Amino acid sequence: MSLLLDNQFKELPPDKSIDTKLFLETVAHLPTFFDCLGSKVFSPIKSDISGNITKIRGIYLKDPTKYVTLQSILEAEREAHAAEWPKVGATLALMWLKRGLRFIQIMLQSLADGEKDENNPNLIKVNVTKAYEQALKKYHGWMVQKLFSAALNAAPYRSNFLKSLSKGEEVKEDVCLANVRQFLVNYTITVDAIYEMYTDMNAELDYTV
Ligand code: EIS
């Protein structure tokens, strides 16, 4: 089976509210996605994302009935920490987590769309670079941008990456990409809904690290 299809995102209700418990259960599997990139170079990224998830879970568990949706957490934190908000608590953790989620989305979508460097068709640099430029680059200062371009050289070959998404099974490329496309349906809707919530609540910040 495919790593992605084992951990599919649920369909959202019409009001696009996101159930915190379900969301946390599903994203908990995503850091393993970075193991598919096959190099220890990506460990700091994996731990940053895991840290965001741990932070949100810790806050949720303090009062699961109060924090039943992601929006209810943001609203409660806005109320409780008016001065620092949104640079605080789960609001900050989800702000960064959603960028990592967007990165994964754009990278997988670009692979599924068959975007390739015609001279190096087995490299995924074009797909990773596109995702980085659209999801993260503007939040990174010069130093971190340099680290990312160095990390890019450790990106796996396309064929190996697709194979690890299929948990090492010899799956035909078109089957693997069909799985990626199916995974992306609810995943993209969820990531879009989080972005929309940040825009609507005026919770987005654009400082760089
Ligand atoms: C946020 O991190 C925290 O997530 C958040 C809170 O602490 C907040 C405070 O401002 O900061 O600094 C982080 C940022 N997160 C901001 C960056 C971490 C990534 C690691 C840094 C660079 C190391 C790269 C590896 C270098 C190895 C080079 C060796 C060369 C041989 C090319 C593939 C890229 C894949 C990218 C996938 C998504 C990455 C997501 C990164 C998010 C980010 O930029 S809180 O924490 O609120 O939970 O406490």
PDB file of C-alpha atoms and ligand atoms in Angstrom:
ATOM      1  CA  MET A   1       0.000   0.000   0.000  1.00  0.00           C
ATOM      2  CA  SER A   2       0.992   3.570  -0.338  1.00  0.00           C
ATOM      3  CA  LEU A   3       2.323   5.529   2.616  1.00  0.00           C
ATOM      4  CA  LEU A   4       0.090   8.421   1.593  1.00  0.00           C
ATOM      5  CA  LEU A   5      -3.124   6.441   1.154  1.00  0.00           C
ATOM      6  CA  ASP A   6      -2.674   4.813   4.566  1.00  0.00           C
ATOM      7  CA  ASN A   7      -2.918   8.272   6.081  1.00  0.00           C
ATOM      8  CA  GLN A   8      -5.507  10.107   4.032  1.00  0.00           C
ATOM      9  CA  PHE A   9      -7.107  13.326   5.190  1.00  0.00           C
ATOM     10  CA  LYS A  10     -10.846  13.253   5.821  1.00  0.00           C
ATOM     11  CA  GLU A  11     -13.350  15.203   3.811  1.00  0.00           C
ATOM     12  CA  LEU A  12     -14.207  18.572   5.412  1.00  0.00           C
ATOM     13  CA  PRO A  13     -17.776  19.520   6.392  1.00  0.00           C
ATOM     14  CA  PRO A  14     -19.495  22.270   4.337  1.00  0.00           C
ATOM     15  CA  ASP A  15     -18.396  25.003   6.780  1.00  0.00           C
ATOM     16  CA  LYS A  16     -14.796  23.798   6.250  1.00  0.00           C
ATOM     17  CA  SER A  17     -14.166  23.608   9.986  1.00  0.00           C
ATOM     18  CA  ILE A  18     -11.293  21.322  10.870  1.00  0.00           C
ATOM     19  CA  ASP A  19     -11.710  18.852  13.707  1.00  0.00           C
ATOM     20  CA  THR A  20      -8.593  19.216  15.854  1.00  0.00           C
ATOM     21  CA  LYS A  21      -8.425  15.593  16.988  1.00  0.00           C
ATOM     22  CA  LEU A  22      -8.778  14.161  13.471  1.00  0.00           C
ATOM     23  CA  PHE A  23      -6.334  16.694  12.068  1.00  0.00           C
ATOM     24  CA  LEU A  24      -3.711  15.853  14.692  1.00  0.00           C
ATOM     25  CA  GLU A  25      -4.137  12.119  14.129  1.00  0.00           C
ATOM     26  CA  THR A  26      -3.625  12.524  10.384  1.00  0.00           C
ATOM     27  CA  VAL A  27      -0.713  14.970  10.399  1.00  0.00           C
ATOM     28  CA  ALA A  28       1.081  12.847  12.997  1.00  0.00           C
ATOM     29  CA  HIS A  29       2.054  10.510  10.152  1.00  0.00           C
ATOM     30  CA  LEU A  30       3.465  13.203   7.913  1.00  0.00           C
ATOM     31  CA  PRO A  31       6.920  13.541   9.451  1.00  0.00           C
ATOM     32  CA  THR A  32       7.602  10.013   8.112  1.00  0.00           C
ATOM     33  CA  PHE A  33       7.237  11.598   4.678  1.00  0.00           C
ATOM     34  CA  PHE A  34      10.672  13.095   5.278  1.00  0.00           C
ATOM     35  CA  ASP A  35      12.135   9.640   5.743  1.00  0.00           C
ATOM     36  CA  CYS A  36      11.204   9.064   2.089  1.00  0.00           C
ATOM     37  CA  LEU A  37      13.658  11.811   1.212  1.00  0.00           C
ATOM     38  CA  GLY A  38      16.252   9.347   2.409  1.00  0.00           C
ATOM     39  CA  SER A  39      18.854  11.573   4.046  1.00  0.00           C
ATOM     40  CA  LYS A  40      19.672  12.731   7.576  1.00  0.00           C
ATOM     41  CA  VAL A  41      20.093  16.218   6.133  1.00  0.00           C
ATOM     42  CA  PHE A  42      16.312  16.542   6.386  1.00  0.00           C
ATOM     43  CA  SER A  43      16.127  15.644  10.086  1.00  0.00           C
ATOM     44  CA  PRO A  44      16.065  19.279  11.331  1.00  0.00           C
ATOM     45  CA  ILE A  45      13.092  19.924   9.050  1.00  0.00           C
ATOM     46  CA  LYS A  46      11.354  16.810  10.256  1.00  0.00           C
ATOM     47  CA  SER A  47      11.864  17.812  13.875  1.00  0.00           C
ATOM     48  CA  ASP A  48      10.594  21.333  13.257  1.00  0.00           C
ATOM     49  CA  ILE A  49       7.354  19.936  11.830  1.00  0.00           C
ATOM     50  CA  SER A  50       7.077  17.334  14.621  1.00  0.00           C
ATOM     51  CA  GLY A  51       7.617  20.144  17.151  1.00  0.00           C
ATOM     52  CA  ASN A  52       4.706  22.117  15.665  1.00  0.00           C
ATOM     53  CA  ILE A  53       2.442  19.076  15.921  1.00  0.00           C
ATOM     54  CA  THR A  54       3.508  18.387  19.526  1.00  0.00           C
ATOM     55  CA  LYS A  55       2.845  22.011  20.462  1.00  0.00           C
ATOM     56  CA  ILE A  56      -0.677  22.001  18.986  1.00  0.00           C
ATOM     57  CA  ARG A  57      -1.459  18.618  20.558  1.00  0.00           C
ATOM     58  CA  GLY A  58      -0.271  19.802  23.980  1.00  0.00           C
ATOM     59  CA  ILE A  59      -2.636  22.771  23.878  1.00  0.00           C
ATOM     60  CA  TYR A  60      -5.541  20.716  22.514  1.00  0.00           C
ATOM     61  CA  LEU A  61      -5.180  18.141  25.296  1.00  0.00           C
ATOM     62  CA  LYS A  62      -5.526  20.814  27.959  1.00  0.00           C
ATOM     63  CA  ASP A  63      -9.195  21.175  27.005  1.00  0.00           C
ATOM     64  CA  PRO A  64     -10.375  18.942  24.142  1.00  0.00           C
ATOM     65  CA  THR A  65     -14.001  20.115  24.337  1.00  0.00           C
ATOM     66  CA  LYS A  66     -13.044  23.779  24.169  1.00  0.00           C
ATOM     67  CA  TYR A  67     -10.557  23.214  21.335  1.00  0.00           C
ATOM     68  CA  VAL A  68     -12.714  20.971  19.193  1.00  0.00           C
ATOM     69  CA  THR A  69     -11.811  22.787  15.941  1.00  0.00           C
ATOM     70  CA  LEU A  70      -8.567  24.465  14.901  1.00  0.00           C
ATOM     71  CA  GLN A  71     -10.434  27.758  14.656  1.00  0.00           C
ATOM     72  CA  SER A  72     -11.602  27.496  18.259  1.00  0.00           C
ATOM     73  CA  ILE A  73      -7.957  27.287  19.372  1.00  0.00           C
ATOM     74  CA  LEU A  74      -7.011  30.421  17.422  1.00  0.00           C
ATOM     75  CA  GLU A  75     -10.014  32.296  18.814  1.00  0.00           C
ATOM     76  CA  ALA A  76      -9.263  31.283  22.392  1.00  0.00           C
ATOM     77  CA  GLU A  77      -5.611  32.281  22.051  1.00  0.00           C
ATOM     78  CA  ARG A  78      -6.527  35.608  20.480  1.00  0.00           C
ATOM     79  CA  GLU A  79      -8.694  36.280  23.503  1.00  0.00           C
ATOM     80  CA  ALA A  80      -6.163  35.060  26.076  1.00  0.00           C
ATOM     81  CA  HIS A  81      -2.992  36.623  24.621  1.00  0.00           C
ATOM     82  CA  ALA A  82      -4.206  39.770  22.922  1.00  0.00           C
ATOM     83  CA  ALA A  83      -0.797  41.473  23.099  1.00  0.00           C
ATOM     84  CA  GLU A  84       1.365  38.719  21.599  1.00  0.00           C
ATOM     85  CA  TRP A  85      -1.199  37.061  19.344  1.00  0.00           C
ATOM     86  CA  PRO A  86      -0.757  35.664  16.676  1.00  0.00           C
ATOM     87  CA  LYS A  87       2.916  35.050  17.525  1.00  0.00           C
ATOM     88  CA  VAL A  88       2.027  32.693  20.329  1.00  0.00           C
ATOM     89  CA  GLY A  89       1.033  29.117  21.220  1.00  0.00           C
ATOM     90  CA  ALA A  90      -0.725  26.827  18.783  1.00  0.00           C
ATOM     91  CA  THR A  91      -1.513  29.808  16.529  1.00  0.00           C
ATOM     92  CA  LEU A  92       2.207  30.191  15.820  1.00  0.00           C
ATOM     93  CA  ALA A  93       2.844  26.449  15.596  1.00  0.00           C
ATOM     94  CA  LEU A  94       0.032  25.996  13.050  1.00  0.00           C
ATOM     95  CA  MET A  95       1.180  29.076  11.116  1.00  0.00           C
ATOM     96  CA  TRP A  96       4.517  27.328  10.458  1.00  0.00           C
ATOM     97  CA  LEU A  97       3.097  23.834  10.160  1.00  0.00           C
ATOM     98  CA  LYS A  98       0.760  24.932   7.375  1.00  0.00           C
ATOM     99  CA  ARG A  99       3.781  26.200   5.394  1.00  0.00           C
ATOM    100  CA  GLY A 100       5.438  22.796   5.683  1.00  0.00           C
ATOM    101  CA  LEU A 101       2.145  21.202   4.634  1.00  0.00           C
ATOM    102  CA  ARG A 102       1.909  23.572   1.664  1.00  0.00           C
ATOM    103  CA  PHE A 103       5.484  22.688   0.727  1.00  0.00           C
ATOM    104  CA  ILE A 104       4.610  18.964   0.660  1.00  0.00           C
ATOM    105  CA  GLN A 105       1.421  19.702  -1.304  1.00  0.00           C
ATOM    106  CA  ILE A 106       3.146  21.718  -4.039  1.00  0.00           C
ATOM    107  CA  MET A 107       5.993  19.239  -4.341  1.00  0.00           C
ATOM    108  CA  LEU A 108       3.645  16.238  -4.702  1.00  0.00           C
ATOM    109  CA  GLN A 109       1.335  18.124  -7.065  1.00  0.00           C
ATOM    110  CA  SER A 110       4.261  19.077  -9.264  1.00  0.00           C
ATOM    111  CA  LEU A 111       5.392  15.419  -9.404  1.00  0.00           C
ATOM    112  CA  ALA A 112       1.831  14.274 -10.129  1.00  0.00           C
ATOM    113  CA  ASP A 113       1.590  16.861 -12.916  1.00  0.00           C
ATOM    114  CA  GLY A 114       4.728  15.389 -14.469  1.00  0.00           C
ATOM    115  CA  GLU A 115       6.831  18.532 -14.147  1.00  0.00           C
ATOM    116  CA  LYS A 116      10.423  17.534 -14.905  1.00  0.00           C
ATOM    117  CA  ASP A 117      13.803  18.847 -15.849  1.00  0.00           C
ATOM    118  CA  GLU A 118      14.016  17.343 -19.345  1.00  0.00           C
ATOM    119  CA  ASN A 119      17.808  17.107 -19.091  1.00  0.00           C
ATOM    120  CA  ASN A 120      17.638  15.300 -15.733  1.00  0.00           C
ATOM    121  CA  PRO A 121      14.257  13.563 -15.707  1.00  0.00           C
ATOM    122  CA  ASN A 122      15.089  11.455 -12.660  1.00  0.00           C
ATOM    123  CA  LEU A 123      15.837  14.435 -10.411  1.00  0.00           C
ATOM    124  CA  ILE A 124      13.164  16.081  -8.237  1.00  0.00           C
ATOM    125  CA  LYS A 125      15.033  19.363  -7.818  1.00  0.00           C
ATOM    126  CA  VAL A 126      12.532  21.254 -10.005  1.00  0.00           C
ATOM    127  CA  ASN A 127       9.642  19.983  -7.923  1.00  0.00           C
ATOM    128  CA  VAL A 128      11.332  20.719  -4.586  1.00  0.00           C
ATOM    129  CA  THR A 129      12.499  24.159  -5.728  1.00  0.00           C
ATOM    130  CA  LYS A 130       9.014  25.107  -6.917  1.00  0.00           C
ATOM    131  CA  ALA A 131       7.557  24.056  -3.554  1.00  0.00           C
ATOM    132  CA  TYR A 132      10.245  25.907  -1.638  1.00  0.00           C
ATOM    133  CA  GLU A 133       9.810  29.115  -3.625  1.00  0.00           C
ATOM    134  CA  GLN A 134       6.041  29.148  -3.267  1.00  0.00           C
ATOM    135  CA  ALA A 135       5.648  27.928   0.307  1.00  0.00           C
ATOM    136  CA  LEU A 136       8.680  28.922   2.353  1.00  0.00           C
ATOM    137  CA  LYS A 137      11.347  31.028   0.744  1.00  0.00           C
ATOM    138  CA  LYS A 138       9.857  34.406   1.635  1.00  0.00           C
ATOM    139  CA  TYR A 139       9.872  33.455   5.328  1.00  0.00           C
ATOM    140  CA  HIS A 140      13.563  32.563   5.274  1.00  0.00           C
ATOM    141  CA  GLY A 141      16.455  34.953   5.570  1.00  0.00           C
ATOM    142  CA  TRP A 142      19.663  34.609   3.621  1.00  0.00           C
ATOM    143  CA  MET A 143      21.232  32.006   5.939  1.00  0.00           C
ATOM    144  CA  VAL A 144      18.326  29.571   5.976  1.00  0.00           C
ATOM    145  CA  GLN A 145      17.861  29.965   2.198  1.00  0.00           C
ATOM    146  CA  LYS A 146      21.505  28.931   1.759  1.00  0.00           C
ATOM    147  CA  LEU A 147      20.980  25.904   4.015  1.00  0.00           C
ATOM    148  CA  PHE A 148      18.020  24.880   1.923  1.00  0.00           C
ATOM    149  CA  SER A 149      19.917  25.092  -1.329  1.00  0.00           C
ATOM    150  CA  ALA A 150      22.623  22.917   0.239  1.00  0.00           C
ATOM    151  CA  ALA A 151      19.989  20.455   1.482  1.00  0.00           C
ATOM    152  CA  LEU A 152      18.540  20.297  -2.036  1.00  0.00           C
ATOM    153  CA  ASN A 153      21.645  18.437  -3.213  1.00  0.00           C
ATOM    154  CA  ALA A 154      20.652  15.618  -0.885  1.00  0.00           C
ATOM    155  CA  ALA A 155      17.229  15.235  -2.553  1.00  0.00           C
ATOM    156  CA  PRO A 156      16.650  11.649  -3.747  1.00  0.00           C
ATOM    157  CA  TYR A 157      16.142  10.458  -7.293  1.00  0.00           C
ATOM    158  CA  ARG A 158      12.563  10.613  -8.444  1.00  0.00           C
ATOM    159  CA  SER A 159      12.326   6.834  -8.903  1.00  0.00           C
ATOM    160  CA  ASN A 160      13.641   6.157  -5.380  1.00  0.00           C
ATOM    161  CA  PHE A 161      11.360   8.743  -3.853  1.00  0.00           C
ATOM    162  CA  LEU A 162       8.281   7.272  -5.549  1.00  0.00           C
ATOM    163  CA  LYS A 163       9.348   3.803  -4.484  1.00  0.00           C
ATOM    164  CA  SER A 164       9.656   4.839  -0.842  1.00  0.00           C
ATOM    165  CA  LEU A 165       6.215   6.470  -0.988  1.00  0.00           C
ATOM    166  CA  SER A 166       5.018   2.975  -1.949  1.00  0.00           C
ATOM    167  CA  LYS A 167       6.811   1.636   1.104  1.00  0.00           C
ATOM    168  CA  GLY A 168       9.551   0.029  -0.931  1.00  0.00           C
ATOM    169  CA  GLU A 169       7.206  -2.037  -3.079  1.00  0.00           C
ATOM    170  CA  GLU A 170       7.811  -2.216  -6.814  1.00  0.00           C
ATOM    171  CA  VAL A 171       4.773  -0.220  -7.869  1.00  0.00           C
ATOM    172  CA  LYS A 172       4.459   1.122 -11.398  1.00  0.00           C
ATOM    173  CA  GLU A 173       5.103   4.844 -11.577  1.00  0.00           C
ATOM    174  CA  ASP A 174       1.624   5.604 -12.926  1.00  0.00           C
ATOM    175  CA  VAL A 175       0.008   3.707 -10.042  1.00  0.00           C
ATOM    176  CA  CYS A 176       2.119   5.567  -7.514  1.00  0.00           C
ATOM    177  CA  LEU A 177       1.271   8.923  -9.102  1.00  0.00           C
ATOM    178  CA  ALA A 178      -2.432   8.010  -9.129  1.00  0.00           C
ATOM    179  CA  ASN A 179      -2.143   7.388  -5.373  1.00  0.00           C
ATOM    180  CA  VAL A 180      -0.448  10.763  -4.929  1.00  0.00           C
ATOM    181  CA  ARG A 181      -3.293  12.442  -6.840  1.00  0.00           C
ATOM    182  CA  GLN A 182      -5.909  10.751  -4.700  1.00  0.00           C
ATOM    183  CA  PHE A 183      -4.111  11.722  -1.503  1.00  0.00           C
ATOM    184  CA  LEU A 184      -3.897  15.326  -2.692  1.00  0.00           C
ATOM    185  CA  VAL A 185      -7.673  15.807  -3.002  1.00  0.00           C
ATOM    186  CA  ASN A 186      -8.652  16.142   0.687  1.00  0.00           C
ATOM    187  CA  TYR A 187      -5.145  17.153   1.697  1.00  0.00           C
ATOM    188  CA  THR A 188      -5.216  20.241  -0.543  1.00  0.00           C
ATOM    189  CA  ILE A 189      -8.734  21.180   0.589  1.00  0.00           C
ATOM    190  CA  THR A 190      -7.574  20.993   4.221  1.00  0.00           C
ATOM    191  CA  VAL A 191      -4.397  23.024   3.689  1.00  0.00           C
ATOM    192  CA  ASP A 192      -6.365  25.645   1.720  1.00  0.00           C
ATOM    193  CA  ALA A 193      -8.914  25.853   4.549  1.00  0.00           C
ATOM    194  CA  ILE A 194      -6.152  26.518   7.100  1.00  0.00           C
ATOM    195  CA  TYR A 195      -4.697  29.263   4.898  1.00  0.00           C
ATOM    196  CA  GLU A 196      -8.142  30.797   4.482  1.00  0.00           C
ATOM    197  CA  MET A 197      -8.668  30.762   8.248  1.00  0.00           C
ATOM    198  CA  TYR A 198      -5.373  32.632   8.788  1.00  0.00           C
ATOM    199  CA  THR A 199      -6.358  35.225   6.210  1.00  0.00           C
ATOM    200  CA  ASP A 200      -9.891  35.648   7.559  1.00  0.00           C
ATOM    201  CA  MET A 201      -8.689  35.970  11.159  1.00  0.00           C
ATOM    202  CA  ASN A 202      -5.820  38.237  10.157  1.00  0.00           C
ATOM    203  CA  ALA A 203      -3.455  35.787  11.863  1.00  0.00           C
ATOM    204  CA  GLU A 204      -0.737  35.558   9.212  1.00  0.00           C
ATOM    205  CA  LEU A 205       2.723  37.024   9.894  1.00  0.00           C
ATOM    206  CA  ASP A 206       5.504  37.486   7.374  1.00  0.00           C
ATOM    207  CA  TYR A 207       8.619  37.811   9.525  1.00  0.00           C
ATOM    208  CA  THR A 208      11.681  35.844   8.399  1.00  0.00           C
ATOM    209  CA  VAL A 209      13.816  33.382  10.349  1.00  0.00           C
TER     210      VAL A 209
HETATM  211  C1  EIS B   1       9.369  28.119  13.596  1.00  0.00           C
HETATM  212  O1  EIS B   1      10.391  27.617  12.753  1.00  0.00           O
HETATM  213  C2  EIS B   1       8.953  26.978  14.529  1.00  0.00           C
HETATM  214  O2  EIS B   1       8.354  25.954  13.741  1.00  0.00           O
HETATM  215  C3  EIS B   1       7.954  27.478  15.570  1.00  0.00           C
HETATM  216  C4  EIS B   1       8.505  28.705  16.292  1.00  0.00           C
HETATM  217  O3  EIS B   1       9.627  28.321  17.072  1.00  0.00           O
HETATM  218  C5  EIS B   1       8.913  29.746  15.279  1.00  0.00           C
HETATM  219  C6  EIS B   1       9.502  30.965  15.960  1.00  0.00           C
HETATM  220  O4  EIS B   1       9.753  31.954  15.023  1.00  0.00           O
HETATM  221  O5  EIS B   1       9.882  29.213  14.343  1.00  0.00           O
HETATM  222  O6  EIS B   1      13.527  27.947  11.742  1.00  0.00           O
HETATM  223  C7  EIS B   1      12.694  26.955  11.227  1.00  0.00           C
HETATM  224  C8  EIS B   1      11.478  27.605  10.628  1.00  0.00           C
HETATM  225  N1  EIS B   1      10.571  26.590  10.143  1.00  0.00           N
HETATM  226  C9  EIS B   1      10.764  28.439  11.684  1.00  0.00           C
HETATM  227  C10 EIS B   1      13.410  26.178  10.159  1.00  0.00           C
HETATM  228  C11 EIS B   1      13.670  24.879  10.358  1.00  0.00           C
HETATM  229  C12 EIS B   1      14.236  24.044   9.248  1.00  0.00           C
HETATM  230  C13 EIS B   1      15.632  23.662   9.491  1.00  0.00           C
HETATM  231  C14 EIS B   1      16.595  24.785   9.239  1.00  0.00           C
HETATM  232  C15 EIS B   1      17.560  24.589   8.176  1.00  0.00           C
HETATM  233  C16 EIS B   1      18.264  23.297   8.167  1.00  0.00           C
HETATM  234  C17 EIS B   1      18.182  22.671   6.804  1.00  0.00           C
HETATM  235  C18 EIS B   1      19.048  21.471   6.661  1.00  0.00           C
HETATM  236  C19 EIS B   1      20.450  21.897   6.552  1.00  0.00           C
HETATM  237  C20 EIS B   1      21.383  20.818   6.243  1.00  0.00           C
HETATM  238  C21 EIS B   1      22.404  21.297   5.291  1.00  0.00           C
HETATM  239  C22 EIS B   1      23.490  20.317   5.091  1.00  0.00           C
HETATM  240  C23 EIS B   1      23.996  20.373   3.702  1.00  0.00           C
HETATM  241  C24 EIS B   1      24.829  19.209   3.329  1.00  0.00           C
HETATM  242  C25 EIS B   1      15.250  20.793   0.348  1.00  0.00           C
HETATM  243  C26 EIS B   1      14.105  20.124   0.994  1.00  0.00           C
HETATM  244  C27 EIS B   1      13.354  21.059   1.850  1.00  0.00           C
HETATM  245  C28 EIS B   1      12.134  20.470   2.507  1.00  0.00           C
HETATM  246  C29 EIS B   1      11.330  21.522   3.239  1.00  0.00           C
HETATM  247  C30 EIS B   1      10.052  21.005   3.858  1.00  0.00           C
HETATM  248  C31 EIS B   1       9.276  21.890   4.797  1.00  0.00           C
HETATM  249  C32 EIS B   1      10.087  22.541   5.847  1.00  0.00           C
HETATM  250  C33 EIS B   1       9.289  23.294   6.893  1.00  0.00           C
HETATM  251  C34 EIS B   1      10.179  24.282   7.587  1.00  0.00           C
HETATM  252  C35 EIS B   1       9.419  25.237   8.459  1.00  0.00           C
HETATM  253  C36 EIS B   1      10.356  26.387   8.840  1.00  0.00           C
HETATM  254  O7  EIS B   1      10.834  27.086   7.986  1.00  0.00           O
HETATM  255  S1  EIS B   1       6.525  26.374  17.476  1.00  0.00           S
HETATM  256  O8  EIS B   1       7.771  26.418  16.475  1.00  0.00           O
HETATM  257  O9  EIS B   1       5.674  27.478  17.283  1.00  0.00           O
HETATM  258  O10 EIS B   1       5.867  25.087  17.226  1.00  0.00           O
HETATM  259  O11 EIS B   1       7.113  26.347  18.808  1.00  0.00           O
END
